[in-house]
Amino acid sequence: MNTIDIKNNPIGFFDSGVGGLSVLKETLNVLPYENFIYFGDSENAPYGIKSAAEIKRLTFNAVDFLLKYNVKALVVACNTATSVCIEDVRKAYKNIPIIGIEPAVKPAVELHHEGSIIIMATPMALSEGKFMKLLSKFSATSEIHPVPCPELVEFVESGIFSGPDLESYLKEKLEPYKNKKISCIVLGCTHFPFIKDTLSKLVMSDTYIIDGSLGTANHLKHKLIENNLLSLKDSYGWVKVHNSKNNSQIIDLSYKLLGITNDRIYRRDII
Ligand code: DGL
């Protein structure tokens, strides 16, 4: 395949479910002329309470699925899979750029002036060595509280983004910090940006809520430029969503989360 053909190949995105769509959504603004193939493994979600070996096995399955579409770059849009096995995936597939995502601790530390930082993520992402390293780098200067929220993934997978059950779950998680000044909450799981509006109603108005989506989208762009892989097109690309659940509800939820309503801009099913 010549270089021009490769540049026109799609970019693969993967997550344990619909969460990585929060990263893809941001990426559509940063790279509007690219084509994207998304694979959500909702049948096996949540990953965050599984063993590292099982997460690695599922991640390799998902990556192999995307590679069949000749993707020119791959985004592991899942903090949990990134923390468990991104280096193994990079070692196995050296010929394409592979981008991961990790909790945006550094931007949170840079943003915050006074008060502490909460990191909401899956239990696995918060217990892996990669996160421990990140934490030890910043915990001397900032008070950082990791808060595992495994059930939040299931709210999002079920299409629940607001309502009393979600609010009481979040309140319970925040209860231990109610007398502390919280300067920033880091959404360290790609499912969580979809509940940001509900969360923001429960915290002080000067608490920042941040995630790693834009940083990941910009990093992907940078890698495409560095590897001379940017699309040469100047018309909008397409997005195709696959899901291991393979039913219309999850596919419809996926396009709804992406905010793709205008078929003139993104054609959905051309593959
Ligand atoms: N969306 C994933 C993450 O960013 C994992 C959610 C899960 O399946 O537990 O960590």
Coordinates of C-alpha atoms and ligand atoms in Angstrom, one line a residue:
M1 CA 0.0 0.0 0.0
N2 CA 1.5 3.4 -0.9
T3 CA 1.8 6.3 1.5
I4 CA -1.3 8.2 0.2
D5 CA -3.5 5.1 0.6
I6 CA -2.2 4.7 4.2
K7 CA -3.0 8.3 5.0
N8 CA -6.6 7.6 3.9
N9 CA -7.0 4.6 6.2
P10 CA -9.2 5.0 9.3
I11 CA -8.0 5.5 12.9
G12 CA -9.1 2.8 15.3
F13 CA -10.5 3.6 18.8
F14 CA -11.2 1.0 21.5
D15 CA -12.7 1.0 24.9
S16 CA -14.3 -1.5 27.3
G17 CA -17.7 -0.1 26.2
V18 CA -19.2 3.3 25.2
G19 CA -16.8 5.3 27.4
G20 CA -14.1 5.9 24.8
L21 CA -16.7 7.7 22.7
S22 CA -16.1 10.7 25.0
V23 CA -12.5 10.8 23.6
L24 CA -13.6 10.1 20.0
K25 CA -16.2 13.0 20.3
E26 CA -13.4 15.4 21.2
T27 CA -11.2 14.0 18.5
L28 CA -13.9 14.7 15.8
N29 CA -13.3 18.4 16.5
V30 CA -9.5 18.1 16.4
L31 CA -9.3 15.9 13.4
P32 CA -12.5 16.4 11.4
Y33 CA -11.2 15.0 8.1
E34 CA -10.1 11.7 9.4
N35 CA -12.2 8.4 9.3
F36 CA -12.7 6.5 12.5
I37 CA -13.6 2.9 13.5
Y38 CA -14.7 2.5 17.1
F39 CA -14.9 -0.8 18.9
G40 CA -16.7 -0.9 22.3
D41 CA -16.5 -4.2 24.2
S42 CA -19.7 -3.6 26.2
E43 CA -20.4 -7.4 26.3
N44 CA -17.4 -7.6 28.6
A45 CA -17.7 -4.3 30.5
P46 CA -16.8 -3.3 33.1
Y47 CA -13.1 -4.1 32.7
G48 CA -12.1 -2.2 35.9
I49 CA -13.0 -5.0 38.3
K50 CA -11.4 -7.8 36.2
S51 CA -7.9 -9.3 36.6
A52 CA -5.0 -7.8 34.7
A53 CA -4.6 -11.0 32.7
E54 CA -8.3 -10.9 31.6
I55 CA -8.1 -7.2 30.7
K56 CA -4.9 -7.9 28.6
R57 CA -6.6 -10.8 26.8
L58 CA -9.7 -8.7 26.0
T59 CA -7.6 -5.7 24.9
F60 CA -5.6 -7.9 22.4
N61 CA -8.9 -9.3 21.0
A62 CA -10.2 -5.7 20.5
V63 CA -6.9 -4.5 18.9
D64 CA -6.9 -7.5 16.6
F65 CA -10.5 -6.7 15.5
L66 CA -9.5 -3.1 14.6
L67 CA -6.3 -4.1 12.8
K68 CA -8.4 -6.1 10.3
Y69 CA -9.6 -2.7 9.1
N70 CA -6.1 -1.6 8.3
V71 CA -6.2 1.2 10.9
K72 CA -3.2 3.6 10.5
A73 CA -3.2 4.5 14.2
L74 CA -4.8 3.1 17.3
V75 CA -6.2 4.9 20.4
V76 CA -6.7 2.8 23.5
A77 CA -9.5 5.1 24.8
C78 CA -9.6 3.3 28.1
N79 CA -7.6 4.3 31.2
T80 CA -7.9 0.8 32.6
A81 CA -6.6 -1.0 29.5
T82 CA -3.9 1.6 29.1
S83 CA -2.7 1.2 32.7
V84 CA -2.7 -2.6 32.4
C85 CA -1.2 -3.3 29.0
I86 CA -0.4 -0.4 26.7
E87 CA 3.3 -1.3 26.6
D88 CA 2.5 -4.9 25.6
V89 CA 0.3 -3.7 22.8
R90 CA 3.0 -1.3 21.6
K91 CA 5.6 -4.1 21.7
A92 CA 3.3 -6.4 19.7
Y93 CA 2.4 -3.9 17.0
K94 CA 5.4 -1.7 16.4
N95 CA 4.4 -0.5 12.9
I96 CA 1.5 1.9 13.9
P97 CA 1.3 4.7 16.5
I98 CA -0.6 3.5 19.6
I99 CA -1.9 6.2 21.9
G100 CA -3.2 5.5 25.4
I101 CA -5.0 7.6 28.0
E102 CA -4.2 8.2 31.7
P103 CA -5.9 10.2 34.4
A104 CA -5.2 13.9 33.9
V105 CA -3.3 14.4 37.2
K106 CA -0.7 16.8 35.9
P107 CA -3.2 19.3 34.4
A108 CA -5.2 19.1 37.7
V109 CA -2.1 19.9 39.8
E110 CA -1.2 22.8 37.4
L111 CA -4.8 24.1 37.7
H112 CA -5.3 23.9 41.4
H113 CA -4.4 26.7 43.7
E114 CA -5.7 25.6 47.1
G115 CA -7.6 22.5 48.2
S116 CA -7.3 18.9 47.2
I117 CA -7.7 16.9 44.1
I118 CA -10.1 13.9 43.7
I119 CA -9.3 11.3 41.0
M120 CA -12.4 9.2 40.1
A121 CA -11.5 6.0 38.1
T122 CA -11.9 2.3 38.1
P123 CA -10.4 0.2 40.9
M124 CA -7.9 -1.4 38.5
A125 CA -6.7 1.9 36.9
L126 CA -6.1 3.2 40.4
S127 CA -4.2 0.2 41.6
E128 CA -1.8 -0.2 38.7
G129 CA 1.9 0.8 38.8
K130 CA 1.4 3.4 36.1
F131 CA -1.0 5.4 38.3
M132 CA 1.1 4.8 41.4
K133 CA 4.0 6.4 39.6
L134 CA 1.9 9.4 38.6
L135 CA 0.6 9.8 42.1
S136 CA 4.0 9.7 43.7
K137 CA 5.3 12.3 41.3
F138 CA 2.7 14.8 42.5
S139 CA 1.6 13.8 46.0
A140 CA 4.4 15.6 47.7
T141 CA 3.0 19.0 46.6
S142 CA -0.7 18.2 46.3
E143 CA -3.3 16.4 48.4
I144 CA -4.7 13.8 46.0
H145 CA -7.5 11.4 46.8
P146 CA -8.1 8.4 44.5
V147 CA -11.8 7.4 44.5
P148 CA -12.7 4.1 42.8
C149 CA -16.1 4.3 41.2
P150 CA -16.7 0.9 39.4
E151 CA -20.5 1.2 39.3
L152 CA -20.4 4.5 37.4
V153 CA -19.3 2.6 34.3
E154 CA -22.5 0.6 34.5
F155 CA -24.7 3.7 34.8
V156 CA -23.2 5.0 31.6
E157 CA -23.4 1.6 29.8
S158 CA -27.1 1.6 30.6
G159 CA -27.6 5.0 29.2
I160 CA -28.2 6.7 32.6
F161 CA -26.6 10.1 32.8
S162 CA -28.8 11.8 35.4
G163 CA -31.5 11.0 38.0
P164 CA -31.8 10.2 41.7
D165 CA -30.0 6.8 41.6
L166 CA -26.9 8.3 40.0
E167 CA -27.0 11.4 42.2
S168 CA -27.2 9.3 45.4
Y169 CA -24.3 7.1 44.2
L170 CA -22.1 10.2 43.5
K171 CA -23.1 11.8 46.8
E172 CA -22.0 8.6 48.7
K173 CA -18.7 8.7 46.9
L174 CA -18.1 12.4 47.7
E175 CA -19.4 12.1 51.3
P176 CA -15.9 11.6 52.9
Y177 CA -14.7 14.8 51.3
K178 CA -17.7 17.1 52.1
N179 CA -15.8 19.1 54.7
K180 CA -12.7 19.6 52.4
K181 CA -12.1 22.2 49.9
I182 CA -11.9 20.3 46.5
S183 CA -10.2 22.3 43.8
C184 CA -10.4 19.8 41.1
I185 CA -12.0 16.4 40.2
V186 CA -10.2 14.3 37.6
L187 CA -12.4 12.0 35.6
G188 CA -9.9 9.2 35.2
C189 CA -12.2 6.8 33.3
T190 CA -13.5 7.6 29.8
H191 CA -17.1 6.7 30.7
F192 CA -17.3 9.5 33.3
P193 CA -17.4 12.7 31.1
F194 CA -20.9 11.6 30.2
I195 CA -22.1 12.1 33.8
K196 CA -20.2 15.4 34.2
D197 CA -23.3 17.6 34.2
T198 CA -24.9 15.6 37.1
L199 CA -21.6 15.6 39.0
S200 CA -21.2 19.4 38.6
K201 CA -24.5 20.0 40.3
L202 CA -23.2 18.2 43.4
V203 CA -20.0 20.1 43.9
M204 CA -19.0 23.7 44.6
S205 CA -19.2 26.0 41.5
D206 CA -15.4 26.7 41.7
T207 CA -14.5 23.0 41.6
Y208 CA -12.9 22.2 38.2
I209 CA -14.0 18.9 36.6
I210 CA -11.5 17.8 34.0
D211 CA -10.7 14.7 31.9
G212 CA -8.0 13.6 29.4
S213 CA -10.0 13.6 26.2
L214 CA -8.7 16.8 24.6
G215 CA -5.1 16.0 25.6
T216 CA -5.4 12.5 24.0
A217 CA -7.0 14.0 20.8
N218 CA -4.1 16.5 20.5
H219 CA -1.5 13.8 21.2
L220 CA -3.1 11.7 18.4
K221 CA -2.9 14.6 16.0
H222 CA 0.8 15.2 16.9
K223 CA 1.6 11.5 16.4
L224 CA -0.1 11.5 12.9
I225 CA 1.9 14.6 11.9
E226 CA 5.1 13.1 13.3
N227 CA 4.5 9.9 11.3
N228 CA 3.4 11.7 8.2
L229 CA -0.1 10.0 8.4
L230 CA -2.5 13.0 8.4
S231 CA -5.3 12.6 5.9
L232 CA -4.9 14.7 2.8
K233 CA -8.7 15.1 2.4
D234 CA -10.5 18.4 3.1
S235 CA -14.0 17.0 3.5
Y236 CA -15.4 15.6 6.7
G237 CA -14.7 11.9 7.4
W238 CA -16.9 9.2 8.6
V239 CA -17.4 7.2 11.8
K240 CA -18.3 3.6 12.1
V241 CA -19.2 2.1 15.5
H242 CA -18.9 -1.6 16.3
N243 CA -19.8 -3.1 19.6
S244 CA -19.4 -6.7 21.0
K245 CA -23.0 -6.5 22.2
N246 CA -24.1 -6.2 18.6
N247 CA -27.6 -4.9 19.2
S248 CA -29.3 -1.8 17.9
Q249 CA -29.7 -0.2 21.4
I250 CA -26.0 0.0 22.1
I251 CA -25.2 1.2 18.6
D252 CA -27.9 3.9 18.8
L253 CA -26.6 4.9 22.3
S254 CA -23.1 5.2 20.8
Y255 CA -24.1 7.6 18.0
K256 CA -26.2 9.6 20.5
L257 CA -23.2 9.9 22.8
L258 CA -21.0 11.0 19.9
G259 CA -23.6 13.7 19.1
I260 CA -23.8 12.6 15.4
T261 CA -27.2 13.6 14.3
N262 CA -26.3 15.2 11.0
D263 CA -25.7 12.6 8.3
R264 CA -24.5 15.4 5.9
I265 CA -21.5 15.8 8.2
Y266 CA -20.7 12.2 9.2
R267 CA -21.9 9.3 7.2
R268 CA -22.5 6.4 9.5
D269 CA -22.4 3.1 7.7
I270 CA -20.3 3.2 4.6
I271 CA -18.1 0.3 5.4
Ligands
DGL1 N1 -13.7 3.3 30.2 C1 -12.7 2.6 30.9 C2 -11.6 3.5 31.5 O1 -11.4 4.5 31.0 C3 -13.0 1.4 31.7 C4 -14.3 1.2 32.3 C5 -14.5 -0.2 32.7 O2 -14.9 -1.0 31.8 O3 -14.4 -0.6 33.9 O4 -11.0 3.1 32.5

